[in-house]
Amino acid sequence: MTSIAARELWLALLVGLLVLMGCVVQASIGSIDGIPHHRIFLQWIAVSAMAAVVVRLIPYGFVLRHAPLIYLGGLLLLILVQLVGEVRFNARRWIVIGGVSVQPSELMKFAFVIFWARVLRHERAAKGLRALVLPGLALALPVALIFRQPDLGTALLFVPTALAMLLAAGMPRGQMVKLCLVGVLMSALGYGLLEPYQKERILSTFQRERLTAAEKAREGYQLEQSIRSIAMGGVFGQGFAEGVQNRMKMLPFRHNDFIYAVVAEEFGFVGASFLIGVVLLLTVTILRVGFQVRDESGRLLCVGLGVLYASQSFVHIAVNLGIAPTTGMPLPFVSAGGTSLLTNVCALALVSSVARRPRRVVGGGSLREQLMRLEALLGRRKPRDEATARVAGVGADGRFRGPGVRTSDRVAPRPDHF
Amino acid sequence: MSSTQIVFERRLGRLLFGFAAVSVLLILRLGQIQFVEGAGHRKAVEEDRVETIDLPAGRGDILDREGRPLARTVDGYSVSIFPVQFRESNLVDALQDVLCALRPDLITWPIKKAPHELIPAVEARLARYQRLYEAAPRIIPALLSTPTSAFRFDALDLDDLAERMAPVTWPRNELVLPRSKLRYRVVDALVQMAGDERLDTRSALLASWSRSDRLGQALGTDAERCLARLDEERRDLQLLSDELVGGDWEEFLQRLFLRERQDIRRQERRIDEVLHDRVALGRFGTHDLTKIDIAERQALADELGLPNAEPEAITAVWSEYSGLDPAECDPEDKARIEHVVAILEGRAVEALDRAERIAVATALGVWRDDAEALKRALGRRELADSESNRREHLSVEKEWARRLQFKGGVPYQLFRGATFDVACRVRQSFGLSRLGFRVRASFGREYWRDEDGVGVFLLGRLNAEGVPLGGLEAAFSHVAGKPGPIIGTPGVLRRRREPDRGLTELSGSSPPIPGETLRLTIDRDLQQRVEDCLEELLAANPGAVGSCASVIDLATGDILALAQAPRVNGTQWHERWLADAVRTRRRRAALAAARRGGAVAEDLDTLLTELSVEADRNPAYDRAADAGFYTRYPPGSVVKIFGALLLLEKDQAFQPDEVVPTTDRGPVDLHGALVKSSNVYFRHWLKDMGRDAVVSWYESFGLNRPVRWLISPASARARHQVAVGPESALINVAIGQGSLATSVLEVSNMTATLARGGQRREPRILKSVGGREEPLFPPETVAFSPTSLDRVREAMIEIARNKGGADAVATRLAAKTGTTELKGAWGDLNNAYSAGFAPHDAPRIAIAVSLERTPRSGTATVLTLARIAREVLLPAHEGTQR
């Protein structure tokens, strides 16, 4: 019980720390074009906190049971975006509901992870390529819709998440390699489908020295300013609200897509490295929850959410550092953007829910293991050795200590009621 | 542990390792940017923060030879806004920002109301403060003597309180109040009573109080400060209201939006009209083959395989083939159609003569009139006959025209005459971060008597941006070439933008040095009277399109007057002829390049041709000094006086008294040939001299020679090449026709050389710069004997007496007339010329006059020549004074 509480506390602390950093940096940036993002950010924190409490109270099994509905809801919203979405910055990504702008692709990322966690929970689902038809379809549809918005960055986030979940679901190595090869091939073919500005962004990242001044001013401008902002930071940064680039408003989208550059400018190498450290720590914590949980669905959920979070964070930082093509990717918990904050906090609440309710699966494992567990539970038989006891989840005295290690969950009883 | 669990743990471990590796990679990259490449990036940021502002230098005033002003500079900066670039929602905020930048002392000033609407409110507040200040000694004891619990600070009535406390007297500076919460309530009450609920007032009062503990003193000090501030604010509002919006805020907003839209609608209509005309004329230029002469038509008919060379036959072929769609025909037919159409298009263009090509070029809006350029222009104009296609074409053209002409919308000048600091502040605050603002140096140039436009073509103009448009203003830029006392020396300001929007001036700045005052040799009054004479000459010759005159002082070579008619109203000229900004800018750039010697003579010819085509319509076109280049102003028989001198001096066989039978004037000797202006006589005698020798002789008198600021060396050189070029013939050279081109300035200078007895001096237009007298140009000598000069002078005196009337007699004028026969595009019209000097026995001035496109001969101008001589020599003459 203590370890469970510690995991939850640790998660809450890390998320709180990131949100606090977000508040500080947003306050440092202040209003942009008359929009007080820092105040809006605070409002969304309050909303997200309330939503997190609600999600935390819902058993994640309930969420998993309704995964298809959640997924279809997300898909519907994505289709709605195509029909009635609002165009900003030449992209149709938002729909306005009751005066509030919502970005359905942010919701869809998590809906996808939840859906896949449910679909891949059966061991056979990840063992054969044929069994991947339904999950593949579930992946392709949202990716295509998001790609069409266009939001290439978000669309590509699905790929590492899906691969990690397949990895966690036990897909054989050979099939993983084949899948990766297919992915690489499709990426090469997909390059031709990119818009000219997207190609220019890719070039501006990897061939900065070759760009003309006009090209730099067009597509490489943000990247150039981002790198300059980071370089201005030095070891300890220029201090809160003292960043020259920030105060002179040289960096566009510094409140969301380039917030890491502001962190690096104002808090220097120390602050920026610290932020990377916190991101890594949170990722490790989420994955450790998945590591410790005994339920296949919960484990996949944690892996999916953890990798999704890590991918988005690292891609954001990589874009800011100029080692990935520029794409509109906010830094979770730090960047402005209500939908992003809300969904990320809810996702963490879901992970917390998984951590709080490790699902012991009595029916898992081989017949022998099951019998041993049952006998141990009934106190009829002591384990013959320590290894067997660990597998059966019983102590050396033969008393039940907790859920054992299962080998499969073909017979899955209801959670929380053993 | 099961195998699945082991696999999962292993994979999860690798995943974590991967993320850790990515983290390390990112941190390394962070370090690389900050520590390895950091210096370069930081330097780039610093460079971006530094802005270099060119500070244009204003020009000095231009005065006439007596120090009377001709042009005066009023410089400053203008702030313009482009309403179309604002969203309606933030226009008010934007205006508030720019107004605050213009007047930073009003930084909290709300723009929601007009300045003049705010003044009463400020005055009311001022009055309340005044009363509060006066009543303070009575109010404060009342406040302090009232129990706090019974006191309602939020319901104080100043009048009532003051009345109740009237008998109480209390020295303002002696009351010491303990620090307590009461203090804040008292301050709140005072502030509320003063009707000034601004936070800064309240905090200022509290701060004053906390420093002294003496409420009365604090209140007194602060009240004085507030009174002063309010008073200042009222003055500022009044000034701002008057200066910025003329006191009428509604009118300002109406002008801002309505004028914008009206302008756009008006310009759109104009573009529509122009485009319709362009299309119509372009099609005409291609189809109409009737102007092709018979030889050309025959060649075209042969090429097309037609037996008949009549225009109708060729047009019929055109109609037949141009109506066919090549895409729907057989390959052979298609090739045939394309071949025929190509021939027709090409031949049609090549067959046009120069004037027709110019007309087509003008219609198509291209600035070269050679066949290739026209073909290219016609090739771009691929119009089908259908109405929808025509409309589509028009809409495309319209869009492009809009982009060219209305990029960013029509600017509305918000503020003019701003100081440099204000301009920088506005530019710094908004120029970079917000669309729709433009801050420019604005050099207003005021010209003397702009309505009549004295010497406008000669002076040229500076537009609001300081760009010279023609005349001496342009010559000072292009000929002087580099900064100096004539056009001023621009300065540079290097500033660094600070994050708080402030500016730090850096080293390396230099202030602009304005140009010095220039004094011309022109006599303003004489110039005006000569222009009057030319206007009258023009009025007396209906149909003539222009006239010009030059008056030179023989002693110094100073140009006393260089005038032309019709006179131009500077304002109208600007609006009418320079409205088409794109075309004008293109032409000016090309002409400037040509004048700098960056273009060959043919290019210059093309450019000036275009200008000359517009000369009829553009009264600002320089007829008097540089117009002769495009062979429009051959001097005619005026050159015979120089031809006569050449014969007398160089031809040993020439017998001036020998009577030669001529077919045009009968038997004449030299005197008779000059008086009667016999072409045959001079062709007969000059034929042995050779063309180049004759041209060279004329040039020794001043033909084709550069005149500083007025005729560039490149232009003079190009004229010389035309005069001795393959197209020029001796007959034309001998009688001043054909390719021998000149201007009244040159003819007057040649006449001056003759009148001085062979002493040639370059005419001078710039008398002094900044009080320093410009040196006279050194004289050069043309050798001829006084006897020869006397023979020519006698003939000129007789001509003047015969044709010049009473003024010629009174001024003792010697003159020679000339008639240039125009051909081609101008029909059977003449340019009338006359040149002379006076008094003939002791010459003081040389004059030349020309009248363009008149059916009359050179005689038409002699009366004007004599009258101008009278204006110079006998200025008190009645009837000519204005």
CSV table of C-alpha atoms in Angstrom, one decimal, chain A residues 166-373:
chain,number,residue,atom,x,y,z
A,166,LEU,CA,3.3,-3.7,-29.8
A,167,LEU,CA,6.6,-4.2,-28.2
A,168,ALA,CA,5.1,-4.3,-24.8
A,169,ALA,CA,2.3,-6.6,-26.0
A,170,GLY,CA,5.0,-9.2,-26.9
A,171,MET,CA,5.2,-8.9,-30.7
A,172,PRO,CA,8.1,-11.2,-31.9
A,173,ARG,CA,11.3,-9.4,-32.8
A,174,GLY,CA,11.2,-10.6,-36.4
A,175,GLN,CA,7.8,-9.1,-37.0
A,176,MET,CA,8.8,-5.9,-35.3
A,177,VAL,CA,11.8,-5.6,-37.7
A,178,LYS,CA,9.5,-6.3,-40.7
A,179,LEU,CA,7.1,-3.7,-39.4
A,180,CYS,CA,9.8,-1.1,-39.0
A,181,LEU,CA,11.1,-1.8,-42.5
A,182,VAL,CA,7.6,-1.3,-43.9
A,183,GLY,CA,7.4,1.9,-41.9
A,184,VAL,CA,10.6,3.2,-43.3
A,185,LEU,CA,9.6,2.4,-46.8
A,186,MET,CA,6.2,4.1,-46.4
A,187,SER,CA,8.0,7.2,-44.9
A,188,ALA,CA,10.2,7.4,-48.0
A,189,LEU,CA,7.1,7.2,-50.2
A,190,GLY,CA,5.1,9.6,-48.0
A,191,TYR,CA,7.8,12.3,-48.4
A,192,GLY,CA,6.5,13.0,-51.8
A,193,LEU,CA,3.0,13.7,-50.4
A,194,LEU,CA,4.3,16.5,-48.2
A,195,GLU,CA,3.5,20.1,-48.8
A,196,PRO,CA,6.3,22.3,-50.1
A,197,TYR,CA,6.5,24.2,-46.8
A,198,GLN,CA,6.8,20.9,-44.9
A,199,LYS,CA,9.7,19.8,-47.1
A,200,GLU,CA,11.3,23.2,-46.6
A,201,ARG,CA,11.0,22.8,-42.9
A,202,ILE,CA,12.7,19.5,-43.1
A,203,LEU,CA,15.5,21.0,-45.2
A,204,SER,CA,15.8,24.0,-42.9
A,205,THR,CA,16.5,21.6,-40.1
A,206,PHE,CA,19.0,19.4,-41.6
A,207,GLN,CA,20.6,21.8,-44.1
A,208,ARG,CA,20.5,25.1,-42.3
A,209,GLU,CA,23.9,26.2,-43.7
A,210,ARG,CA,22.6,25.8,-47.3
A,211,LEU,CA,19.5,27.9,-46.9
A,212,THR,CA,19.3,31.3,-48.5
A,213,ALA,CA,18.3,34.3,-46.4
A,214,ALA,CA,14.9,34.3,-47.9
A,215,GLU,CA,14.3,30.6,-47.1
A,216,LYS,CA,15.6,31.2,-43.6
A,217,ALA,CA,13.2,34.1,-43.2
A,218,ARG,CA,10.3,32.0,-44.5
A,219,GLU,CA,10.5,28.6,-43.0
A,220,GLY,CA,13.7,28.6,-41.0
A,221,TYR,CA,12.9,31.8,-39.1
A,222,GLN,CA,11.3,30.1,-36.1
A,223,LEU,CA,14.1,27.6,-35.8
A,224,GLU,CA,16.8,30.3,-36.1
A,225,GLN,CA,15.2,32.4,-33.4
A,226,SER,CA,14.7,29.4,-31.2
A,227,ILE,CA,18.3,28.5,-31.4
A,228,ARG,CA,19.3,32.0,-30.7
A,229,SER,CA,17.1,32.1,-27.7
A,230,ILE,CA,18.6,29.0,-26.4
A,231,ALA,CA,22.1,30.3,-27.0
A,232,MET,CA,21.3,33.4,-25.1
A,233,GLY,CA,20.7,31.4,-21.9
A,234,GLY,CA,24.2,30.4,-21.0
A,235,VAL,CA,24.7,28.4,-17.8
A,236,PHE,CA,22.1,29.9,-15.5
A,237,GLY,CA,20.0,31.9,-17.9
A,238,GLN,CA,19.0,35.5,-18.0
A,239,GLY,CA,16.5,35.3,-15.3
A,240,PHE,CA,12.8,35.3,-15.0
A,241,ALA,CA,11.2,37.6,-17.6
A,242,GLU,CA,14.6,38.9,-18.5
A,243,GLY,CA,15.2,37.0,-21.7
A,244,VAL,CA,16.1,39.4,-24.5
A,245,GLN,CA,14.6,37.3,-27.2
A,246,ASN,CA,11.5,36.7,-25.1
A,247,ARG,CA,11.0,40.3,-24.2
A,248,MET,CA,11.7,41.6,-27.7
A,249,LYS,CA,9.1,39.1,-28.9
A,250,MET,CA,11.5,37.7,-31.5
A,251,LEU,CA,10.4,34.1,-31.2
A,252,PRO,CA,6.9,33.3,-32.6
A,253,PHE,CA,4.7,30.8,-30.8
A,254,ARG,CA,6.9,31.0,-27.7
A,255,HIS,CA,4.0,30.3,-25.4
A,256,ASN,CA,3.4,26.9,-26.9
A,257,ASP,CA,5.5,25.4,-29.7
A,258,PHE,CA,8.7,27.0,-28.6
A,259,ILE,CA,8.4,27.3,-24.9
A,260,TYR,CA,11.4,25.2,-24.3
A,261,ALA,CA,13.6,27.8,-25.9
A,262,VAL,CA,12.2,30.4,-23.5
A,263,VAL,CA,13.0,28.0,-20.6
A,264,ALA,CA,16.5,27.7,-21.9
A,265,GLU,CA,16.9,31.4,-22.4
A,266,GLU,CA,15.7,32.5,-19.0
A,267,PHE,CA,16.9,29.5,-16.9
A,268,GLY,CA,19.9,28.5,-18.9
A,269,PHE,CA,21.6,25.2,-19.3
A,270,VAL,CA,20.8,24.2,-15.7
A,271,GLY,CA,17.1,24.9,-16.0
A,272,ALA,CA,16.7,23.4,-19.5
A,273,SER,CA,18.6,20.2,-18.4
A,274,PHE,CA,16.5,20.1,-15.3
A,275,LEU,CA,13.4,20.1,-17.4
A,276,ILE,CA,14.7,17.3,-19.5
A,277,GLY,CA,15.5,15.4,-16.4
A,278,VAL,CA,12.0,15.9,-15.0
A,279,VAL,CA,10.5,14.7,-18.3
A,280,LEU,CA,12.7,11.6,-18.2
A,281,LEU,CA,11.8,11.0,-14.6
A,282,LEU,CA,8.1,11.2,-15.3
A,283,THR,CA,8.4,8.9,-18.3
A,284,VAL,CA,10.3,6.4,-16.1
A,285,THR,CA,7.7,6.6,-13.4
A,286,ILE,CA,4.8,6.0,-15.8
A,287,LEU,CA,6.7,3.1,-17.4
A,288,ARG,CA,7.5,1.7,-13.9
A,289,VAL,CA,3.8,1.7,-13.1
A,290,GLY,CA,3.3,-0.4,-16.2
A,291,PHE,CA,6.2,-2.5,-15.1
A,292,GLN,CA,4.7,-3.2,-11.8
A,293,VAL,CA,1.1,-3.7,-12.8
A,294,ARG,CA,0.0,-7.2,-13.3
A,295,ASP,CA,-2.8,-6.5,-15.7
A,296,GLU,CA,-2.0,-6.7,-19.4
A,297,SER,CA,-4.4,-3.8,-20.3
A,298,GLY,CA,-3.1,-1.6,-17.5
A,299,ARG,CA,0.4,-2.3,-18.5
A,300,LEU,CA,-0.2,-1.5,-22.2
A,301,LEU,CA,-2.1,1.6,-21.1
A,302,CYS,CA,0.9,2.8,-19.1
A,303,VAL,CA,3.4,2.0,-21.8
A,304,GLY,CA,1.3,3.8,-24.4
A,305,LEU,CA,0.7,6.9,-22.3
A,306,GLY,CA,4.3,7.0,-21.1
A,307,VAL,CA,5.7,6.7,-24.6
A,308,LEU,CA,3.2,9.1,-26.0
A,309,TYR,CA,4.2,11.6,-23.3
A,310,ALA,CA,7.9,11.1,-23.7
A,311,SER,CA,7.7,11.2,-27.5
A,312,GLN,CA,5.8,14.4,-27.5
A,313,SER,CA,8.1,16.0,-25.0
A,314,PHE,CA,11.3,14.9,-26.6
A,315,VAL,CA,10.1,15.9,-30.1
A,316,HIS,CA,9.2,19.3,-28.8
A,317,ILE,CA,12.6,19.8,-27.2
A,318,ALA,CA,14.3,18.4,-30.3
A,319,VAL,CA,12.4,20.8,-32.5
A,320,ASN,CA,13.5,23.7,-30.3
A,321,LEU,CA,17.1,22.5,-30.4
A,322,GLY,CA,17.0,22.2,-34.1
A,323,ILE,CA,17.5,18.5,-34.4
A,324,ALA,CA,14.0,17.7,-35.7
A,325,PRO,CA,11.9,19.5,-38.3
A,326,THR,CA,9.8,22.3,-37.0
A,327,THR,CA,6.3,21.2,-36.1
A,328,GLY,CA,3.6,22.6,-34.0
A,329,MET,CA,4.1,20.4,-30.9
A,330,PRO,CA,3.4,21.7,-27.4
A,331,LEU,CA,5.4,20.6,-24.4
A,332,PRO,CA,2.9,18.7,-22.2
A,333,PHE,CA,2.1,20.4,-18.9
A,334,VAL,CA,4.2,23.5,-19.8
A,335,SER,CA,2.9,24.9,-23.0
A,336,ALA,CA,-0.2,26.9,-23.3
A,337,GLY,CA,-3.1,25.1,-24.7
A,338,GLY,CA,-6.1,24.0,-22.7
A,339,THR,CA,-7.0,20.8,-24.5
A,340,SER,CA,-3.4,19.6,-24.3
A,341,LEU,CA,-3.2,20.3,-20.6
A,342,LEU,CA,-6.5,18.8,-19.8
A,343,THR,CA,-5.9,15.6,-21.8
A,344,ASN,CA,-2.4,15.1,-20.4
A,345,VAL,CA,-3.5,15.6,-16.8
A,346,CYS,CA,-6.4,13.2,-17.4
A,347,ALA,CA,-4.0,10.7,-18.9
A,348,LEU,CA,-1.8,10.9,-15.9
A,349,ALA,CA,-4.8,10.5,-13.7
A,350,LEU,CA,-5.5,7.3,-15.6
A,351,VAL,CA,-2.0,6.1,-15.0
A,352,SER,CA,-2.5,7.0,-11.3
A,353,SER,CA,-5.7,4.9,-11.4
A,354,VAL,CA,-3.8,2.0,-12.8
A,355,ALA,CA,-1.1,2.4,-10.2
A,356,ARG,CA,-3.7,2.6,-7.4
A,357,ARG,CA,-5.5,-0.6,-8.5
A,358,PRO,CA,-2.9,-3.1,-9.6
A,359,ARG,CA,-5.0,-5.8,-11.0
A,360,ARG,CA,-4.3,-9.2,-9.7
A,361,VAL,CA,-5.2,-11.9,-12.1
A,362,VAL,CA,-6.0,-15.2,-10.4
A,363,GLY,CA,-6.6,-17.1,-13.5
A,364,GLY,CA,-3.3,-16.2,-15.1
A,365,GLY,CA,-0.4,-18.5,-15.7
A,366,SER,CA,-0.2,-22.2,-16.3
A,367,LEU,CA,-2.5,-24.7,-14.8
A,368,ARG,CA,0.1,-25.7,-12.3
A,369,GLU,CA,0.7,-22.1,-11.3
A,370,GLN,CA,-3.0,-21.5,-10.9
A,371,LEU,CA,-3.4,-24.6,-8.8
A,372,MET,CA,-0.5,-23.5,-6.6
A,373,ARG,CA,-2.0,-20.1,-6.2
